[in-house]
Coordinates of C-alpha atoms and ligand atoms in Angstrom, one line a residue:
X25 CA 0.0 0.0 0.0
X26 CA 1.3 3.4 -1.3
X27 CA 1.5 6.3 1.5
X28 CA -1.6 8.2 2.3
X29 CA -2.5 10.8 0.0
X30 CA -2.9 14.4 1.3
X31 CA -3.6 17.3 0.4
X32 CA -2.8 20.6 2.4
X33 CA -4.7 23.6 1.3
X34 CA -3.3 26.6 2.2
X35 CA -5.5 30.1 2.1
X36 CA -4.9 33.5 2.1
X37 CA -4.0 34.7 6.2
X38 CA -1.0 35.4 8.2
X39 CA -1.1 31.9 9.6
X40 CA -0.1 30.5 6.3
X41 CA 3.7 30.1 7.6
X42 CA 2.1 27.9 10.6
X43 CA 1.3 25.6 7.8
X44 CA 4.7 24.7 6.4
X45 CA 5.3 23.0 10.0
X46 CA 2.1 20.9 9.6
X47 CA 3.3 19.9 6.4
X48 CA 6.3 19.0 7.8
X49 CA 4.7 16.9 10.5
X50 CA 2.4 15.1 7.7
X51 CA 5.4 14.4 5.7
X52 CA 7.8 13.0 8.3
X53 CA 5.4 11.0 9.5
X54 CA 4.8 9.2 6.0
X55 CA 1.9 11.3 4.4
X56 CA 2.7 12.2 0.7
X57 CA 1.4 15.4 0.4
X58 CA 0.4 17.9 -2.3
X59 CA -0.1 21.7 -1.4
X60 CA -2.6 23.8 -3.2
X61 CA -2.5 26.9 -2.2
X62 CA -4.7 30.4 -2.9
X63 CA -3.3 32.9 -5.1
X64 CA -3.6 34.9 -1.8
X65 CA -2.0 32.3 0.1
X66 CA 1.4 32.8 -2.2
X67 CA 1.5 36.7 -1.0
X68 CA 2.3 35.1 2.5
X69 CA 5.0 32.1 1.6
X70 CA 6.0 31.3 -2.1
X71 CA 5.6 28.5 -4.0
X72 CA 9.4 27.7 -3.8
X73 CA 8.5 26.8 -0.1
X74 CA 5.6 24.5 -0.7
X75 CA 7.6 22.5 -3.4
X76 CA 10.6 22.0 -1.5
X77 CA 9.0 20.9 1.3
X78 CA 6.2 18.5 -0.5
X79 CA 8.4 17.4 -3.1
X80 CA 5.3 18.3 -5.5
X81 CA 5.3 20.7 -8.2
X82 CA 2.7 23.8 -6.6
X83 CA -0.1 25.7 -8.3
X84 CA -2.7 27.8 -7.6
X85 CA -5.3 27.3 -10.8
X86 CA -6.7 24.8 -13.3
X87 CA -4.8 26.3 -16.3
X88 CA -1.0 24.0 -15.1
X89 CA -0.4 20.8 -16.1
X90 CA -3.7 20.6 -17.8
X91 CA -2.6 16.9 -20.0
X92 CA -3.0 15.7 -16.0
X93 CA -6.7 17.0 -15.6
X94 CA -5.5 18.4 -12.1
X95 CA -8.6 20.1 -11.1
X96 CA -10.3 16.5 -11.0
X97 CA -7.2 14.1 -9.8
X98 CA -6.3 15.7 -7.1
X99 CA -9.4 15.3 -5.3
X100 CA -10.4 12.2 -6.3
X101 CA -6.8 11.0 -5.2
X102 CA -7.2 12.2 -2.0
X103 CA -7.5 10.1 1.2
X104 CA -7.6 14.0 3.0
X105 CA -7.8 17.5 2.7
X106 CA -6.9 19.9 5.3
X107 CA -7.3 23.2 4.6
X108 CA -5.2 25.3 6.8
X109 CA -5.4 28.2 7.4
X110 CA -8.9 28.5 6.1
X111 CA -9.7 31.9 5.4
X112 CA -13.4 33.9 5.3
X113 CA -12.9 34.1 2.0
X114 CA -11.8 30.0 1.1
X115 CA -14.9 29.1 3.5
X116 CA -17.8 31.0 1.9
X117 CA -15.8 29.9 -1.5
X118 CA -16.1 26.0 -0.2
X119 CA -19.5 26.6 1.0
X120 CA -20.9 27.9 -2.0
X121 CA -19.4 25.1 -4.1
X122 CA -17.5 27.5 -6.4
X123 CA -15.1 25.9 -8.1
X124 CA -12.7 29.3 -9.0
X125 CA -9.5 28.2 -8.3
X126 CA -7.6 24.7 -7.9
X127 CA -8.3 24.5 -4.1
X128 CA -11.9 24.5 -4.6
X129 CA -11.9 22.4 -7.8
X130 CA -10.0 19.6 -5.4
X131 CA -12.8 20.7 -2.7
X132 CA -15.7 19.9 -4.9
X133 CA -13.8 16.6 -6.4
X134 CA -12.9 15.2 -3.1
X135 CA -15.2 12.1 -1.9
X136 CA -12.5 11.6 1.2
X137 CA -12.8 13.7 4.6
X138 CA -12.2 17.0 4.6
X139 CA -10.9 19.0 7.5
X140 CA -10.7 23.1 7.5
X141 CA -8.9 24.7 10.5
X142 CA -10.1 28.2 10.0
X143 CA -8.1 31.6 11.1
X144 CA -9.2 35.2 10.8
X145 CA -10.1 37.9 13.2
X146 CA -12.6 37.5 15.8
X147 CA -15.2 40.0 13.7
X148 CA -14.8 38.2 10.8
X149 CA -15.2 34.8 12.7
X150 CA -18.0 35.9 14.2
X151 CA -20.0 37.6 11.0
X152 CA -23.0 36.2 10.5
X153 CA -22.1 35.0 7.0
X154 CA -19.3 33.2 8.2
X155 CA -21.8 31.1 10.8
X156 CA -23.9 30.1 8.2
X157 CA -20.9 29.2 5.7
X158 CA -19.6 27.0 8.4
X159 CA -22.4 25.3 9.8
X160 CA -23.4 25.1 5.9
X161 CA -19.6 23.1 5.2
X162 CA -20.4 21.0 9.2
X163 CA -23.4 19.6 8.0
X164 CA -21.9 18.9 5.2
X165 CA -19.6 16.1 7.0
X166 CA -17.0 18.6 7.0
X167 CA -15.0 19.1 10.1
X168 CA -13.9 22.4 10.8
X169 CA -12.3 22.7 13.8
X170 CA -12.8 26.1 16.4
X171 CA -10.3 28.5 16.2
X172 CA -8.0 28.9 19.3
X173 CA -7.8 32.6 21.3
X174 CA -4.6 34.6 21.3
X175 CA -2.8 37.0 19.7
X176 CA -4.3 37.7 15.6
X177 CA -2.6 39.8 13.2
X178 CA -1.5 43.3 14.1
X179 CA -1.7 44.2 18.3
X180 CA -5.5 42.6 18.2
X181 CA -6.5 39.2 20.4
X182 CA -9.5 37.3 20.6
X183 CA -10.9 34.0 18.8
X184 CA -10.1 33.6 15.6
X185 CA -6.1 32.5 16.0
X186 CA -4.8 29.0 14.0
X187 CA -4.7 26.2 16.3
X188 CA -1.1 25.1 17.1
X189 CA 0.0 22.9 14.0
X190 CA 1.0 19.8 16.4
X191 CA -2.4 20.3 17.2
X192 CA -3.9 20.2 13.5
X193 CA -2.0 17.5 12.6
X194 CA -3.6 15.2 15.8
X195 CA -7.2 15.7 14.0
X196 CA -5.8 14.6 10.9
X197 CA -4.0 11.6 12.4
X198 CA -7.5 11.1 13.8
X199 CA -9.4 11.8 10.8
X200 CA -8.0 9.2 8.5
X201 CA -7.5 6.6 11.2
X202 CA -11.0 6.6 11.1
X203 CA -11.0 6.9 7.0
X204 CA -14.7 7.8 7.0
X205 CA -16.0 10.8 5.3
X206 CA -19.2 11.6 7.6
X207 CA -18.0 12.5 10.3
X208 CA -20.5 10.7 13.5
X209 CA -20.4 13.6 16.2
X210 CA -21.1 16.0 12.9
X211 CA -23.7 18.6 14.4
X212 CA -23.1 17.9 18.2
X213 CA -22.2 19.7 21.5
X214 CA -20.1 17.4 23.8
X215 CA -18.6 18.4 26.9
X216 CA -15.4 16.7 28.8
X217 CA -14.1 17.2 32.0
X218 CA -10.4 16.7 32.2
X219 CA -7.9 16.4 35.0
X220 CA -7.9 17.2 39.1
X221 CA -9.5 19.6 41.1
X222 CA -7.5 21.1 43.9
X223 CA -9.5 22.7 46.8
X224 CA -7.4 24.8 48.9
X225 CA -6.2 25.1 52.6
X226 CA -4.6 28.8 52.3
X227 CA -2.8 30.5 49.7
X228 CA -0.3 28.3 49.0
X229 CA -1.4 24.7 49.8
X230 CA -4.2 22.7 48.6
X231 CA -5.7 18.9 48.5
X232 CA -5.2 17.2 45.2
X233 CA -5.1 14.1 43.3
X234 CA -3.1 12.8 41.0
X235 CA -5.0 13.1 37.8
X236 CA -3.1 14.2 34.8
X237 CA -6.2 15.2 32.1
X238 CA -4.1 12.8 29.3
X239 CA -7.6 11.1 29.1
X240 CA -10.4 13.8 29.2
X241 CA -8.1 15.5 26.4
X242 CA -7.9 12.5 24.4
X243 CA -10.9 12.2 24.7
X244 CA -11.2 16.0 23.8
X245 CA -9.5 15.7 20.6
X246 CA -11.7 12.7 18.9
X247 CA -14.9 14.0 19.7
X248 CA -13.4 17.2 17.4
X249 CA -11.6 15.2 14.7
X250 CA -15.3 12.9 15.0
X251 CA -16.9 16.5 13.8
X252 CA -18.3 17.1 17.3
X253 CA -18.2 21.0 19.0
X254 CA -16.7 20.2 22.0
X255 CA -15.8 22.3 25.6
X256 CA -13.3 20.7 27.8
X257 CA -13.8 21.8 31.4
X258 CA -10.1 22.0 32.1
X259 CA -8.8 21.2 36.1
X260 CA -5.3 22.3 36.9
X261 CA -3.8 20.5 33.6
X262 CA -1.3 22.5 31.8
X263 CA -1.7 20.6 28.7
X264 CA -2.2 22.8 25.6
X265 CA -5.1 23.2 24.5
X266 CA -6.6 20.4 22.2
X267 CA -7.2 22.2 18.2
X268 CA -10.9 23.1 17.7
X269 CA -11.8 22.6 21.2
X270 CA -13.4 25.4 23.5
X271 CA -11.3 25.0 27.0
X272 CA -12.8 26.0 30.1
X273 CA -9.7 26.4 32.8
X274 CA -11.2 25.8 36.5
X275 CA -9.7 25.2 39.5
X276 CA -12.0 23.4 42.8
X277 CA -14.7 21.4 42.6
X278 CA -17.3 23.6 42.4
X279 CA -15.8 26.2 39.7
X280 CA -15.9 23.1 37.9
X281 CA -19.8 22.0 38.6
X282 CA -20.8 26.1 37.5
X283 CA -18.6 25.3 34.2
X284 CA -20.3 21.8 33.4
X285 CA -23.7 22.7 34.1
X286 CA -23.3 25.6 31.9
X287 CA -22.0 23.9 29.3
X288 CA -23.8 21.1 29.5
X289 CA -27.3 23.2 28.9
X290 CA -27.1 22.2 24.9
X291 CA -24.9 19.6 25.3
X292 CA -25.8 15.9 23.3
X293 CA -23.2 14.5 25.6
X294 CA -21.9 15.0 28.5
X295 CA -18.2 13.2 29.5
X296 CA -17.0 13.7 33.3
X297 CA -13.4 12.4 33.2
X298 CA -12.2 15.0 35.6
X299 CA -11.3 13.9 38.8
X300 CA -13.1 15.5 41.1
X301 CA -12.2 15.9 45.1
X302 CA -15.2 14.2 47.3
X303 CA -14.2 16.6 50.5
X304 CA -13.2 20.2 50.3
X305 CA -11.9 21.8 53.7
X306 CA -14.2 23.1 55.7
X307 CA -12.2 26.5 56.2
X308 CA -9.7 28.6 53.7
X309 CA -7.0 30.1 56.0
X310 CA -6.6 33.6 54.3
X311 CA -2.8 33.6 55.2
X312 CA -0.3 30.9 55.4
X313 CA -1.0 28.4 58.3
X314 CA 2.3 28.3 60.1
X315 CA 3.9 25.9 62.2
X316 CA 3.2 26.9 66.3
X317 CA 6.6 25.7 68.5
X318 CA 5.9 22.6 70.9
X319 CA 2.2 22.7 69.0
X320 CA 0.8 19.3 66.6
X321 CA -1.0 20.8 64.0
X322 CA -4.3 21.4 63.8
X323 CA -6.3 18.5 62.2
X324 CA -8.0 19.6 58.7
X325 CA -12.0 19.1 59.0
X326 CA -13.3 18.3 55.8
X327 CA -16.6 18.7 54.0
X328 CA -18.5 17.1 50.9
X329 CA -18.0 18.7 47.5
X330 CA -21.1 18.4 45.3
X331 CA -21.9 15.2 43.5
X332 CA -21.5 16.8 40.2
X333 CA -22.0 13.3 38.0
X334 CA -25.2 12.6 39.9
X335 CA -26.5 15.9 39.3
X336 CA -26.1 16.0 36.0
X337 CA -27.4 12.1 35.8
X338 CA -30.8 13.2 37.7
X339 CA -31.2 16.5 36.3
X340 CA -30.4 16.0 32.8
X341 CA -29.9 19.3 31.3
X342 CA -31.4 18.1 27.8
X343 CA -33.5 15.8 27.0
X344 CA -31.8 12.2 25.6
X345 CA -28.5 13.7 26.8
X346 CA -25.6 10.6 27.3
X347 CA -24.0 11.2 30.3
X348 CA -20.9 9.1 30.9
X349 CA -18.8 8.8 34.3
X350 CA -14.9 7.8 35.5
X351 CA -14.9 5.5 38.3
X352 CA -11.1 5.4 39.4
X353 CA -10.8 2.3 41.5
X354 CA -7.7 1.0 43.4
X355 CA -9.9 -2.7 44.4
X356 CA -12.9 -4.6 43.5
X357 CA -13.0 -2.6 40.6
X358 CA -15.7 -4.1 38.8
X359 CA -17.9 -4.5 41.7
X360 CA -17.5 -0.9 42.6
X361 CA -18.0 0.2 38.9
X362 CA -21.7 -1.2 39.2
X363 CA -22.0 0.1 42.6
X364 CA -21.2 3.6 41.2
X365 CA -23.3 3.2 38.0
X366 CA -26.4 2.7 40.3
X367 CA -25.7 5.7 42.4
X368 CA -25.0 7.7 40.2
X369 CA -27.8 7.1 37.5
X370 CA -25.6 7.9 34.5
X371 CA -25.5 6.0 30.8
X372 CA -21.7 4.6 30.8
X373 CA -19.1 4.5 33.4
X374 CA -15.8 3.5 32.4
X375 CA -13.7 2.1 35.4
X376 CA -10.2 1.6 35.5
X377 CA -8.2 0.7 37.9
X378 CA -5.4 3.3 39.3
X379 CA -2.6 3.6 41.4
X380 CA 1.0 5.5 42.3
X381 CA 2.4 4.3 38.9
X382 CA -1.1 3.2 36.9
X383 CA -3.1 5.2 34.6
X384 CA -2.6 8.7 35.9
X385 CA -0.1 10.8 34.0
X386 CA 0.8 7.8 31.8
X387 CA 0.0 7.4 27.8
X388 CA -1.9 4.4 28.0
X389 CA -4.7 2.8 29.8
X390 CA -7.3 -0.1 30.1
X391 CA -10.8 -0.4 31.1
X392 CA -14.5 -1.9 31.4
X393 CA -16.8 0.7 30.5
X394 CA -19.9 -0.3 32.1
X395 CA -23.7 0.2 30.6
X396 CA -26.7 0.9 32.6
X397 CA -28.6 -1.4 29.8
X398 CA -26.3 -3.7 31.8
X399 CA -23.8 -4.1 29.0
X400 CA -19.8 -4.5 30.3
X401 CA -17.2 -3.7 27.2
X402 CA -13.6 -4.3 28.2
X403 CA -10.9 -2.1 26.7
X404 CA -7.5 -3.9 26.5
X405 CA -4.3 -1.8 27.3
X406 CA -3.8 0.9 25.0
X407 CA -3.6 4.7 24.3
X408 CA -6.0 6.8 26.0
X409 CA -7.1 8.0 22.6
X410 CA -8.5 4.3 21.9
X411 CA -10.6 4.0 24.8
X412 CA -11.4 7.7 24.1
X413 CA -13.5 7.0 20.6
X414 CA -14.5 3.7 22.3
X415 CA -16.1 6.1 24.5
X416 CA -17.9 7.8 21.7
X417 CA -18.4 4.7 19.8
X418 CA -21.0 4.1 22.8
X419 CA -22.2 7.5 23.5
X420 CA -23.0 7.7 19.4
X421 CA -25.4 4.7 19.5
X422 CA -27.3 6.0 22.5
X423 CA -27.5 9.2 21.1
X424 CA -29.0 7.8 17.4
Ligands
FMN546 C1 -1.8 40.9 6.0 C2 -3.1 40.2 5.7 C3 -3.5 39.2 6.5 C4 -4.7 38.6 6.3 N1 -5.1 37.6 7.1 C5 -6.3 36.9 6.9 C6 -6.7 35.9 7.8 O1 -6.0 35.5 8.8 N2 -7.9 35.3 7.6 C7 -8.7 35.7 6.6 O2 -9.8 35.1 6.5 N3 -8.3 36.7 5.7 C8 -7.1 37.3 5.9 N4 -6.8 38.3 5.0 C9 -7.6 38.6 3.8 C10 -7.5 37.5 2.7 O3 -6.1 37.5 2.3 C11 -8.4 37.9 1.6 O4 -9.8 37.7 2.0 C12 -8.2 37.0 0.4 O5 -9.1 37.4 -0.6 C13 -8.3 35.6 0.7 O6 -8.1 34.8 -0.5 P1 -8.2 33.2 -0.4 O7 -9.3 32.8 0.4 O8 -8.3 32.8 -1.9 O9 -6.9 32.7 0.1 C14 -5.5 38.9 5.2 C15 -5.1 39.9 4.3 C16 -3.9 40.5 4.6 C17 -3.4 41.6 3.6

């Protein structure tokens, strides 16, 4: 089998240099990969640039190489397109169906997935036209995956900034793992919650655990490269943010129940991966606690943190909304797992089993995600991102 054919569209916007590093990831990581850029996209990094680093000639219109019929092979060819950066102007194009230029042509001829990562400034983001283009292109079955907030062109910040390109480059990984072009989360809100809530004791100490977020973000990043609209509920991570994904950054417990219930008030799905403290101290010192001579410490007096998962499970935001829970165990992990699916009233709960050196912070894990229809799928050991889409392999057939 040949390598996987790409094709990197490149439009007209400052971020157009952020895309030479994609291709670079794409290529190294044995993608052969054709760019087609804009005319526009040439005013920002030459052709020269593109060809070198492809190792394919470069062109911009139908009118090259015309013996080859590139406005038709390209696309058909194609096992993906990612268009990146995808400008105003290259969405309302791709929305429309115009077919003015190569990119487009490939657009239209394409019968593989397509992914746009679109960049502009917030105004023109947000326009009105530029909604309807790209929920025109998301039903579709394209994915086009949220800008990321930061610095734009000029002294301006605000949404509209190109994802990191490691970041790009994961949804496409993603993408044509899968290989399918309708994407199954198309048209849906999901939120996850990622990582470990600290609750403090004074300004400098809190109570924590030992969750590192690898798996709410994995889990993060397929719903997006799946075509879903996703907010991540962010504890105390310090991960980057996850391309096309909306992060919420929280701190205790209960920052993180106000975010999730928020979110969650439109939201298809709803994934609580976060691990979230049971007890919260009962008192915040306002200053440091210090150490009294001849003194033992006082003890700590704890109280309960709202049952987020159980909320959510009862209250149910929106109706036919899948809620799925995390049930870290450290023993009788199954038996527990259907103990806490009970309780808790949710759809799935996915129980590992954790320790010192097992699951948190590490690249891989295992699990049995549990059914309330009663169902028990085991996950062998793998990357989180596997049990990740397993995850939404499940939540997708509850939700259709
Ligand atoms: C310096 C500069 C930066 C630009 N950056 C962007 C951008 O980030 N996003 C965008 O949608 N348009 C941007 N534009 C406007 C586009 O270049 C313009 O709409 C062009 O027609 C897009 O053509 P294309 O979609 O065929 O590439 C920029 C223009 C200039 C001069």
């Amino acid at each position: 089998m040949g390598k996987p054919k790409v094709v990197l569209g490149v439009s007209g916007g400052i971020a157009a240099y952020k895309a030479c590093e994609l291709l670079r990831r794409l290529t190294e990581s044995g993608h052969d990969v054709r760019v087609v850029p804009t005319a526009s996209a040439l005013h920002f990094v030459g052709a020269a640039t593109w060809s070198a680093l492809s190792g394919h000639p470069v062109s911009t219109e139908v009118w090259d190489d015309v013996h080859e019929v590139p406005h038709v092979r390209i696309g058909q060819q194609a096992d993906l397109v990612v268009v990146a950066p995808a400008t105003a102007d290259t969405l309302a194009r791709a929305a429309h169906g115009l077919a003015d230029d190569l990119l487009t042509n490939t657009l239209l001829t394409a019968r593989c997935p397509v992914v746009f990562a679109p960049a502009m400034h917030t105004e023109m983001w947000e326009h009105p036209a530029t909604r309807e283009n790209v929920a025109t292109l998301r039903r579709r079955g394209a994915v086009v995956i949220e800008p990321a907030v930061g610095r734009l062109t000029g002294v301006d910040t605000g949404k509209g900034r190109l994802p990191e390109p490691a970041e790009i480059f994961e949804v496409c990984r993603r993408v044509l793992a899968r290989g399918v072009a309708e994407p199954d989360l198309a048209g849906r809100h999901v939120v996850v919650s990622a990582g470990g809530t600290r609750e403090p004791l004074d300004p400098v100490r809190f109570l924590g655990n030992r969750s590192s977020g690898k798996q709410g973000y994995a889990l993060a990043r397929t719903a997006a490269a799946r075509g879903a609209r996703v907010t991540l509920i962010a504890a105390n991570t310090g991960l980057p943010d996850p391309a096309g994904v909306d992060v919420v950054q929280v701190g205790t417990a209960v920052q993180l129940r106000e975010a999730v219930l928020k979110a969650a008030s439109d939201a298809d799905a709803v994934v609580m991966a976060a691990a979230v403290a049971d007890f919260r101290p009962a008192a915040y010192a306002q200053g440091k606690i210090k150490k009294k001579d001849g003194q033992e410490p006082d003890p700590i007096v704890l109280v309960r943190n709202p049952d987020i998962l159980a909320e959510i499970s009862a209250d149910r935001p929106r109706p036919g909304q899948v809620i799925v829970g995390f049930a870290a165990e450290t023993d009788d992990v199954l038996a527990n797992g259907r103990t806490k699916l009970k309780r808790k009233a949710c759809d799935l709960l996915v129980v590992n089993e954790v320790g010192e050196r097992k699951t948190f912070g590490s690249e891989e894990n295992e699990a049995v995600i549990l059914g309330a229809d009663g169902s028990e799928t085991p996950v062998p050991p793998g990357p989180k991102e596997a049990l990740a889409e397993k995850v939404w392999d499940l939540v997708v057939t509850r939700l259709n």
